[in-house]
mmCIF file with all atom_site columns, C-alpha atoms in Angstrom:
data_model
loop_
_atom_site.group_PDB
_atom_site.id
_atom_site.type_symbol
_atom_site.label_atom_id
_atom_site.label_alt_id
_atom_site.label_comp_id
_atom_site.label_asym_id
_atom_site.label_entity_id
_atom_site.label_seq_id
_atom_site.pdbx_PDB_ins_code
_atom_site.Cartn_x
_atom_site.Cartn_y
_atom_site.Cartn_z
_atom_site.occupancy
_atom_site.B_iso_or_equiv
_atom_site.pdbx_formal_charge
_atom_site.auth_seq_id
_atom_site.auth_comp_id
_atom_site.auth_asym_id
_atom_site.auth_atom_id
_atom_site.pdbx_PDB_model_num
ATOM 1   C CA . MET J 1 1   ? -0.312 21.455  -64.538 1.00 0.00 ? 1   MET J CA 1
ATOM 2   C CA . THR J 1 2   ? 0.884  20.435  -61.081 1.00 0.00 ? 2   THR J CA 1
ATOM 3   C CA . PRO J 1 3   ? 4.291  21.714  -59.969 1.00 0.00 ? 3   PRO J CA 1
ATOM 4   C CA . VAL J 1 4   ? 6.911  19.022  -59.400 1.00 0.00 ? 4   VAL J CA 1
ATOM 5   C CA . GLY J 1 5   ? 7.025  17.776  -55.810 1.00 0.00 ? 5   GLY J CA 1
ATOM 6   C CA . THR J 1 6   ? 3.402  18.479  -54.887 1.00 0.00 ? 6   THR J CA 1
ATOM 7   C CA . HIS J 1 7   ? 0.623  15.981  -54.627 1.00 0.00 ? 7   HIS J CA 1
ATOM 8   C CA . THR J 1 8   ? -2.921 16.605  -55.603 1.00 0.00 ? 8   THR J CA 1
ATOM 9   C CA . ALA J 1 9   ? -4.374 13.533  -53.956 1.00 0.00 ? 9   ALA J CA 1
ATOM 10  C CA . GLU J 1 10  ? -4.018 12.651  -50.288 1.00 0.00 ? 10  GLU J CA 1
ATOM 11  C CA . ALA J 1 11  ? -1.872 9.595   -49.686 1.00 0.00 ? 11  ALA J CA 1
ATOM 12  C CA . PRO J 1 12  ? -3.908 6.627   -48.489 1.00 0.00 ? 12  PRO J CA 1
ATOM 13  C CA . ARG J 1 13  ? -3.738 6.092   -44.717 1.00 0.00 ? 13  ARG J CA 1
ATOM 14  C CA . ARG J 1 14  ? -2.061 2.963   -43.599 1.00 0.00 ? 14  ARG J CA 1
ATOM 15  C CA . ARG J 1 15  ? -3.997 0.907   -41.115 1.00 0.00 ? 15  ARG J CA 1
ATOM 16  C CA . VAL J 1 16  ? -2.051 -0.931  -38.460 1.00 0.00 ? 16  VAL J CA 1
ATOM 17  C CA . SER J 1 17  ? -3.295 -4.455  -37.893 1.00 0.00 ? 17  SER J CA 1
ATOM 18  C CA . ARG J 1 18  ? -4.618 -5.493  -34.499 1.00 0.00 ? 18  ARG J CA 1
ATOM 19  C CA . PRO J 1 19  ? -1.749 -7.939  -33.856 1.00 0.00 ? 19  PRO J CA 1
ATOM 20  C CA . ALA J 1 20  ? 0.756  -5.169  -34.586 1.00 0.00 ? 20  ALA J CA 1
ATOM 21  C CA . LEU J 1 21  ? -1.071 -2.820  -32.211 1.00 0.00 ? 21  LEU J CA 1
ATOM 22  C CA . SER J 1 22  ? -1.078 -5.521  -29.542 1.00 0.00 ? 22  SER J CA 1
ATOM 23  C CA . ILE J 1 23  ? 2.666  -5.942  -29.914 1.00 0.00 ? 23  ILE J CA 1
ATOM 24  C CA . ILE J 1 24  ? 3.258  -2.190  -29.750 1.00 0.00 ? 24  ILE J CA 1
ATOM 25  C CA . TRP J 1 25  ? 1.052  -1.715  -26.680 1.00 0.00 ? 25  TRP J CA 1
ATOM 26  C CA . GLY J 1 26  ? 2.533  -4.819  -25.045 1.00 0.00 ? 26  GLY J CA 1
ATOM 27  C CA . GLY J 1 27  ? 6.040  -3.454  -25.578 1.00 0.00 ? 27  GLY J CA 1
ATOM 28  C CA . LEU J 1 28  ? 5.107  -0.099  -24.091 1.00 0.00 ? 28  LEU J CA 1
ATOM 29  C CA . LEU J 1 29  ? 3.457  -1.775  -21.118 1.00 0.00 ? 29  LEU J CA 1
ATOM 30  C CA . ALA J 1 30  ? 6.484  -4.025  -20.522 1.00 0.00 ? 30  ALA J CA 1
ATOM 31  C CA . THR J 1 31  ? 8.805  -1.023  -20.690 1.00 0.00 ? 31  THR J CA 1
ATOM 32  C CA . GLY J 1 32  ? 6.680  0.780   -18.129 1.00 0.00 ? 32  GLY J CA 1
ATOM 33  C CA . LEU J 1 33  ? 6.617  -2.236  -15.811 1.00 0.00 ? 33  LEU J CA 1
ATOM 34  C CA . LEU J 1 34  ? 10.368 -2.760  -16.051 1.00 0.00 ? 34  LEU J CA 1
ATOM 35  C CA . THR J 1 35  ? 10.955 0.895   -15.336 1.00 0.00 ? 35  THR J CA 1
ATOM 36  C CA . GLY J 1 36  ? 8.717  0.533   -12.279 1.00 0.00 ? 36  GLY J CA 1
ATOM 37  C CA . CYS J 1 37  ? 10.907 -2.316  -10.992 1.00 0.00 ? 37  CYS J CA 1
ATOM 38  C CA . GLN J 1 38  ? 14.059 -0.222  -10.858 1.00 0.00 ? 38  GLN J CA 1
ATOM 39  C CA . SER J 1 39  ? 15.788 0.374   -7.539  1.00 0.00 ? 39  SER J CA 1
ATOM 40  C CA . ASP J 1 40  ? 14.327 3.835   -7.001  1.00 0.00 ? 40  ASP J CA 1
ATOM 41  C CA . GLY J 1 41  ? 11.585 2.372   -4.775  1.00 0.00 ? 41  GLY J CA 1
ATOM 42  C CA . PRO J 1 42  ? 11.220 2.934   -1.053  1.00 0.00 ? 42  PRO J CA 1
ATOM 43  C CA . GLY J 1 43  ? 13.625 0.141   -0.128  1.00 0.00 ? 43  GLY J CA 1
ATOM 44  C CA . PRO J 1 44  ? 17.392 -0.025  -0.631  1.00 0.00 ? 44  PRO J CA 1
ATOM 45  C CA . GLY J 1 45  ? 17.416 -2.923  -3.074  1.00 0.00 ? 45  GLY J CA 1
ATOM 46  C CA . ASN J 1 46  ? 19.868 -5.781  -3.387  1.00 0.00 ? 46  ASN J CA 1
ATOM 47  C CA . LEU J 1 47  ? 22.876 -5.982  -1.101  1.00 0.00 ? 47  LEU J CA 1
ATOM 48  C CA . THR J 1 48  ? 26.341 -7.578  -1.202  1.00 0.00 ? 48  THR J CA 1
ATOM 49  C CA . LEU J 1 49  ? 28.619 -7.591  1.854   1.00 0.00 ? 49  LEU J CA 1
ATOM 50  C CA . GLN J 1 50  ? 31.883 -9.217  2.880   1.00 0.00 ? 50  GLN J CA 1
ATOM 51  C CA . ALA J 1 51  ? 32.001 -11.187 6.148   1.00 0.00 ? 51  ALA J CA 1
ATOM 52  C CA . SER J 1 52  ? 35.142 -12.086 8.074   1.00 0.00 ? 52  SER J CA 1
ATOM 53  C CA . GLU J 1 53  ? 34.224 -15.763 8.523   1.00 0.00 ? 53  GLU J CA 1
ATOM 54  C CA . PRO J 1 54  ? 33.233 -18.733 6.333   1.00 0.00 ? 54  PRO J CA 1
ATOM 55  C CA . ALA J 1 55  ? 29.781 -18.952 4.753   1.00 0.00 ? 55  ALA J CA 1
ATOM 56  C CA . LEU J 1 56  ? 28.142 -21.506 7.072   1.00 0.00 ? 56  LEU J CA 1
ATOM 57  C CA . PRO J 1 57  ? 28.982 -19.903 10.451  1.00 0.00 ? 57  PRO J CA 1
ATOM 58  C CA . ALA J 1 58  ? 28.002 -16.480 9.082   1.00 0.00 ? 58  ALA J CA 1
ATOM 59  C CA . MET J 1 59  ? 24.658 -17.739 7.788   1.00 0.00 ? 59  MET J CA 1
ATOM 60  C CA . GLU J 1 60  ? 23.946 -19.710 10.967  1.00 0.00 ? 60  GLU J CA 1
ATOM 61  C CA . ARG J 1 61  ? 24.327 -16.518 13.009  1.00 0.00 ? 61  ARG J CA 1
ATOM 62  C CA . ILE J 1 62  ? 22.279 -14.449 10.535  1.00 0.00 ? 62  ILE J CA 1
ATOM 63  C CA . ALA J 1 63  ? 19.528 -17.100 10.398  1.00 0.00 ? 63  ALA J CA 1
ATOM 64  C CA . LEU J 1 64  ? 19.237 -17.461 14.174  1.00 0.00 ? 64  LEU J CA 1
ATOM 65  C CA . THR J 1 65  ? 19.308 -13.703 14.713  1.00 0.00 ? 65  THR J CA 1
ATOM 66  C CA . ALA J 1 66  ? 16.752 -13.080 11.945  1.00 0.00 ? 66  ALA J CA 1
ATOM 67  C CA . SER J 1 67  ? 14.454 -15.659 13.513  1.00 0.00 ? 67  SER J CA 1
ATOM 68  C CA . LYS J 1 68  ? 14.823 -14.030 16.935  1.00 0.00 ? 68  LYS J CA 1
ATOM 69  C CA . CYS J 1 69  ? 14.578 -10.395 15.815  1.00 0.00 ? 69  CYS J CA 1
ATOM 70  C CA . TRP J 1 70  ? 12.153 -10.525 12.911  1.00 0.00 ? 70  TRP J CA 1
ATOM 71  C CA . PHE J 1 71  ? 9.807  -13.374 13.788  1.00 0.00 ? 71  PHE J CA 1
ATOM 72  C CA . ARG J 1 72  ? 9.871  -14.505 17.427  1.00 0.00 ? 72  ARG J CA 1
ATOM 73  C CA . SER J 1 73  ? 9.925  -10.883 18.604  1.00 0.00 ? 73  SER J CA 1
ATOM 74  C CA . GLY J 1 74  ? 6.516  -10.279 16.995  1.00 0.00 ? 74  GLY J CA 1
ATOM 75  C CA . ASN J 1 75  ? 7.880  -7.571  14.671  1.00 0.00 ? 75  ASN J CA 1
ATOM 76  C CA . ARG J 1 76  ? 4.802  -6.398  12.719  1.00 0.00 ? 76  ARG J CA 1
ATOM 77  C CA . SER J 1 77  ? 6.824  -5.727  9.574   1.00 0.00 ? 77  SER J CA 1
ATOM 78  C CA . PHE J 1 78  ? 7.510  -9.448  9.233   1.00 0.00 ? 78  PHE J CA 1
ATOM 79  C CA . LYS J 1 79  ? 4.064  -10.836 10.173  1.00 0.00 ? 79  LYS J CA 1
ATOM 80  C CA . PRO J 1 80  ? 3.106  -11.538 6.520   1.00 0.00 ? 80  PRO J CA 1
ATOM 81  C CA . TYR J 1 81  ? 6.221  -13.674 5.998   1.00 0.00 ? 81  TYR J CA 1
ATOM 82  C CA . ARG J 1 82  ? 7.768  -16.939 7.104   1.00 0.00 ? 82  ARG J CA 1
ATOM 83  C CA . LEU J 1 83  ? 11.458 -17.800 7.443   1.00 0.00 ? 83  LEU J CA 1
ATOM 84  C CA . ALA J 1 84  ? 12.744 -20.893 5.624   1.00 0.00 ? 84  ALA J CA 1
ATOM 85  C CA . MET J 1 85  ? 16.306 -21.934 6.453   1.00 0.00 ? 85  MET J CA 1
ATOM 86  C CA . GLU J 1 86  ? 18.410 -23.850 3.937   1.00 0.00 ? 86  GLU J CA 1
ATOM 87  C CA . LEU J 1 87  ? 21.721 -23.993 5.753   1.00 0.00 ? 87  LEU J CA 1
ATOM 88  C CA . ASN J 1 88  ? 22.759 -27.504 4.665   1.00 0.00 ? 88  ASN J CA 1
ATOM 89  C CA . SER J 1 89  ? 23.279 -26.607 1.047   1.00 0.00 ? 89  SER J CA 1
ATOM 90  C CA . LEU J 1 90  ? 25.105 -28.991 -1.281  1.00 0.00 ? 90  LEU J CA 1
ATOM 91  C CA . THR J 1 91  ? 26.007 -26.014 -3.469  1.00 0.00 ? 91  THR J CA 1
ATOM 92  C CA . GLY J 1 92  ? 28.137 -24.459 -0.724  1.00 0.00 ? 92  GLY J CA 1
ATOM 93  C CA . ARG J 1 93  ? 25.725 -21.530 -0.466  1.00 0.00 ? 93  ARG J CA 1
ATOM 94  C CA . PRO J 1 94  ? 23.760 -21.709 2.772   1.00 0.00 ? 94  PRO J CA 1
ATOM 95  C CA . ARG J 1 95  ? 20.751 -19.412 2.625   1.00 0.00 ? 95  ARG J CA 1
ATOM 96  C CA . ILE J 1 96  ? 17.557 -18.283 4.260   1.00 0.00 ? 96  ILE J CA 1
ATOM 97  C CA . LEU J 1 97  ? 14.366 -17.392 2.425   1.00 0.00 ? 97  LEU J CA 1
ATOM 98  C CA . LEU J 1 98  ? 11.502 -15.117 3.362   1.00 0.00 ? 98  LEU J CA 1
ATOM 99  C CA . VAL J 1 99  ? 8.327  -16.512 1.845   1.00 0.00 ? 99  VAL J CA 1
ATOM 100 C CA . PRO J 1 100 ? 4.649  -15.536 2.134   1.00 0.00 ? 100 PRO J CA 1
ATOM 101 C CA . ARG J 1 101 ? 3.332  -16.756 5.495   1.00 0.00 ? 101 ARG J CA 1
ATOM 102 C CA . ASN J 1 102 ? 0.233  -18.459 4.098   1.00 0.00 ? 102 ASN J CA 1
ATOM 103 C CA . ARG J 1 103 ? 1.860  -19.676 0.874   1.00 0.00 ? 103 ARG J CA 1
ATOM 104 C CA . PRO J 1 104 ? 5.328  -21.011 1.758   1.00 0.00 ? 104 PRO J CA 1
ATOM 105 C CA . GLU J 1 105 ? 5.545  -22.875 -1.567  1.00 0.00 ? 105 GLU J CA 1
ATOM 106 C CA . ASP J 1 106 ? 5.495  -19.566 -3.487  1.00 0.00 ? 106 ASP J CA 1
ATOM 107 C CA . ARG J 1 107 ? 8.605  -17.879 -4.854  1.00 0.00 ? 107 ARG J CA 1
ATOM 108 C CA . PRO J 1 108 ? 10.744 -16.348 -2.096  1.00 0.00 ? 108 PRO J CA 1
ATOM 109 C CA . LEU J 1 109 ? 10.278 -12.620 -1.560  1.00 0.00 ? 109 LEU J CA 1
ATOM 110 C CA . ALA J 1 110 ? 13.806 -12.295 -0.191  1.00 0.00 ? 110 ALA J CA 1
ATOM 111 C CA . VAL J 1 111 ? 16.905 -14.496 -0.232  1.00 0.00 ? 111 VAL J CA 1
ATOM 112 C CA . ILE J 1 112 ? 19.952 -14.062 1.993   1.00 0.00 ? 112 ILE J CA 1
ATOM 113 C CA . GLU J 1 113 ? 22.840 -16.327 1.066   1.00 0.00 ? 113 GLU J CA 1
ATOM 114 C CA . ALA J 1 114 ? 26.550 -16.703 1.712   1.00 0.00 ? 114 ALA J CA 1
ATOM 115 C CA . GLU J 1 115 ? 29.383 -18.201 -0.269  1.00 0.00 ? 115 GLU J CA 1
ATOM 116 C CA . GLY J 1 116 ? 33.107 -18.597 0.221   1.00 0.00 ? 116 GLY J CA 1
ATOM 117 C CA . ASP J 1 117 ? 35.705 -18.159 2.950   1.00 0.00 ? 117 ASP J CA 1
ATOM 118 C CA . PRO J 1 118 ? 35.582 -15.377 3.949   1.00 0.00 ? 118 PRO J CA 1
ATOM 119 C CA . ALA J 1 119 ? 31.928 -15.277 3.018   1.00 0.00 ? 119 ALA J CA 1
ATOM 120 C CA . THR J 1 120 ? 30.298 -12.958 0.567   1.00 0.00 ? 120 THR J CA 1
ATOM 121 C CA . ILE J 1 121 ? 26.780 -12.290 1.846   1.00 0.00 ? 121 ILE J CA 1
ATOM 122 C CA . LYS J 1 122 ? 24.130 -11.455 -0.749  1.00 0.00 ? 122 LYS J CA 1
ATOM 123 C CA . ALA J 1 123 ? 20.578 -10.352 -0.090  1.00 0.00 ? 123 ALA J CA 1
ATOM 124 C CA . TYR J 1 124 ? 18.148 -9.956  -2.950  1.00 0.00 ? 124 TYR J CA 1
ATOM 125 C CA . GLY J 1 125 ? 14.479 -10.136 -3.848  1.00 0.00 ? 125 GLY J CA 1
ATOM 126 C CA . ALA J 1 126 ? 11.378 -7.990  -4.125  1.00 0.00 ? 126 ALA J CA 1
ATOM 127 C CA . LEU J 1 127 ? 11.064 -7.483  -0.365  1.00 0.00 ? 127 LEU J CA 1
ATOM 128 C CA . LEU J 1 128 ? 14.338 -5.544  -0.319  1.00 0.00 ? 128 LEU J CA 1
ATOM 129 C CA . PHE J 1 129 ? 12.742 -2.911  -2.561  1.00 0.00 ? 129 PHE J CA 1
ATOM 130 C CA . SER J 1 130 ? 9.980  -2.290  0.003   1.00 0.00 ? 130 SER J CA 1
ATOM 131 C CA . PRO J 1 131 ? 10.014 -0.323  3.267   1.00 0.00 ? 131 PRO J CA 1
ATOM 132 C CA . THR J 1 132 ? 10.655 -3.620  5.113   1.00 0.00 ? 132 THR J CA 1
ATOM 133 C CA . GLY J 1 133 ? 13.849 -3.883  3.061   1.00 0.00 ? 133 GLY J CA 1
ATOM 134 C CA . ASN J 1 134 ? 15.223 -0.877  4.943   1.00 0.00 ? 134 ASN J CA 1
ATOM 135 C CA . LEU J 1 135 ? 14.909 -2.786  8.239   1.00 0.00 ? 135 LEU J CA 1
ATOM 136 C CA . MET J 1 136 ? 16.377 -5.925  6.711   1.00 0.00 ? 136 MET J CA 1
ATOM 137 C CA . VAL J 1 137 ? 19.437 -4.243  5.224   1.00 0.00 ? 137 VAL J CA 1
ATOM 138 C CA . ALA J 1 138 ? 20.264 -2.397  8.452   1.00 0.00 ? 138 ALA J CA 1
ATOM 139 C CA . ASP J 1 139 ? 20.128 -5.659  10.398  1.00 0.00 ? 139 ASP J CA 1
ATOM 140 C CA . ILE J 1 140 ? 21.982 -7.750  7.813   1.00 0.00 ? 140 ILE J CA 1
ATOM 141 C CA . ARG J 1 141 ? 24.809 -5.189  7.747   1.00 0.00 ? 141 ARG J CA 1
ATOM 142 C CA . ASP J 1 142 ? 25.207 -5.485  11.534  1.00 0.00 ? 142 ASP J CA 1
ATOM 143 C CA . TRP J 1 143 ? 24.839 -9.269  11.604  1.00 0.00 ? 143 TRP J CA 1
ATOM 144 C CA . THR J 1 144 ? 27.451 -9.687  8.858   1.00 0.00 ? 144 THR J CA 1
ATOM 145 C CA . LYS J 1 145 ? 29.897 -7.883  11.166  1.00 0.00 ? 145 LYS J CA 1
ATOM 146 C CA . GLY J 1 146 ? 29.165 -10.374 13.975  1.00 0.00 ? 146 GLY J CA 1
ATOM 147 C CA . SER J 1 147 ? 26.400 -8.638  15.915  1.00 0.00 ? 147 SER J CA 1
ATOM 148 C CA . THR J 1 148 ? 23.388 -10.549 17.234  1.00 0.00 ? 148 THR J CA 1
ATOM 149 C CA . THR J 1 149 ? 21.398 -7.568  18.439  1.00 0.00 ? 149 THR J CA 1
ATOM 150 C CA . CYS J 1 150 ? 17.927 -6.669  17.223  1.00 0.00 ? 150 CYS J CA 1
ATOM 151 C CA . ASN J 1 151 ? 17.832 -3.195  15.723  1.00 0.00 ? 151 ASN J CA 1
ATOM 152 C CA . SER J 1 152 ? 14.591 -3.415  13.718  1.00 0.00 ? 152 SER J CA 1
ATOM 153 C CA . ALA J 1 153 ? 11.638 -1.443  14.985  1.00 0.00 ? 153 ALA J CA 1
ATOM 154 C CA . THR J 1 154 ? 8.692  -3.610  16.055  1.00 0.00 ? 154 THR J CA 1
#
C-alpha cells in the first residue's frame, strides 16, 4: 500500500507548444532590448532646458550656431549626419533635426525643438544616447543661454 501523499508514477511532462515558446523568447528578447535602450549609455540622454526668450529666436540662434559649429566647421563627429531646419512650424514648435547624411528621409536621430515664451528647449533622440550626444548637450546648454561659440571638439 502506498502512503498518502506519495506518487508511484512520474507525472507526465507537459510540452510547451512552439508558438508559446516563440512568445516567451520574444518577450525575453524585447525585455533585453528595452533594457539596453535605457539612459545608462555613453551619452547623456534627453534634455529639457529653459531659455530666456521666445521659441523662434532661440531656435534660430541654435540652428545657425549648430550649422556653423557642427557641420560647416568640418567636425568629424557630425560627418555622418545632415541638419534639417524646420523653423517655420505651424505648431508653434520650431525645430531642427539631425538625420542620416545619405538617407535624409529616414527617421531623425536627434530633434531639438522649442516651445513657448520663454521657450522650453527639448532635445531628444537616439543620437543623444551616443558619445556625440555629450558634445551636443554641452553646446545646446550654452546656446540656450545665448552663446554662439563653438565648444565641440572637431
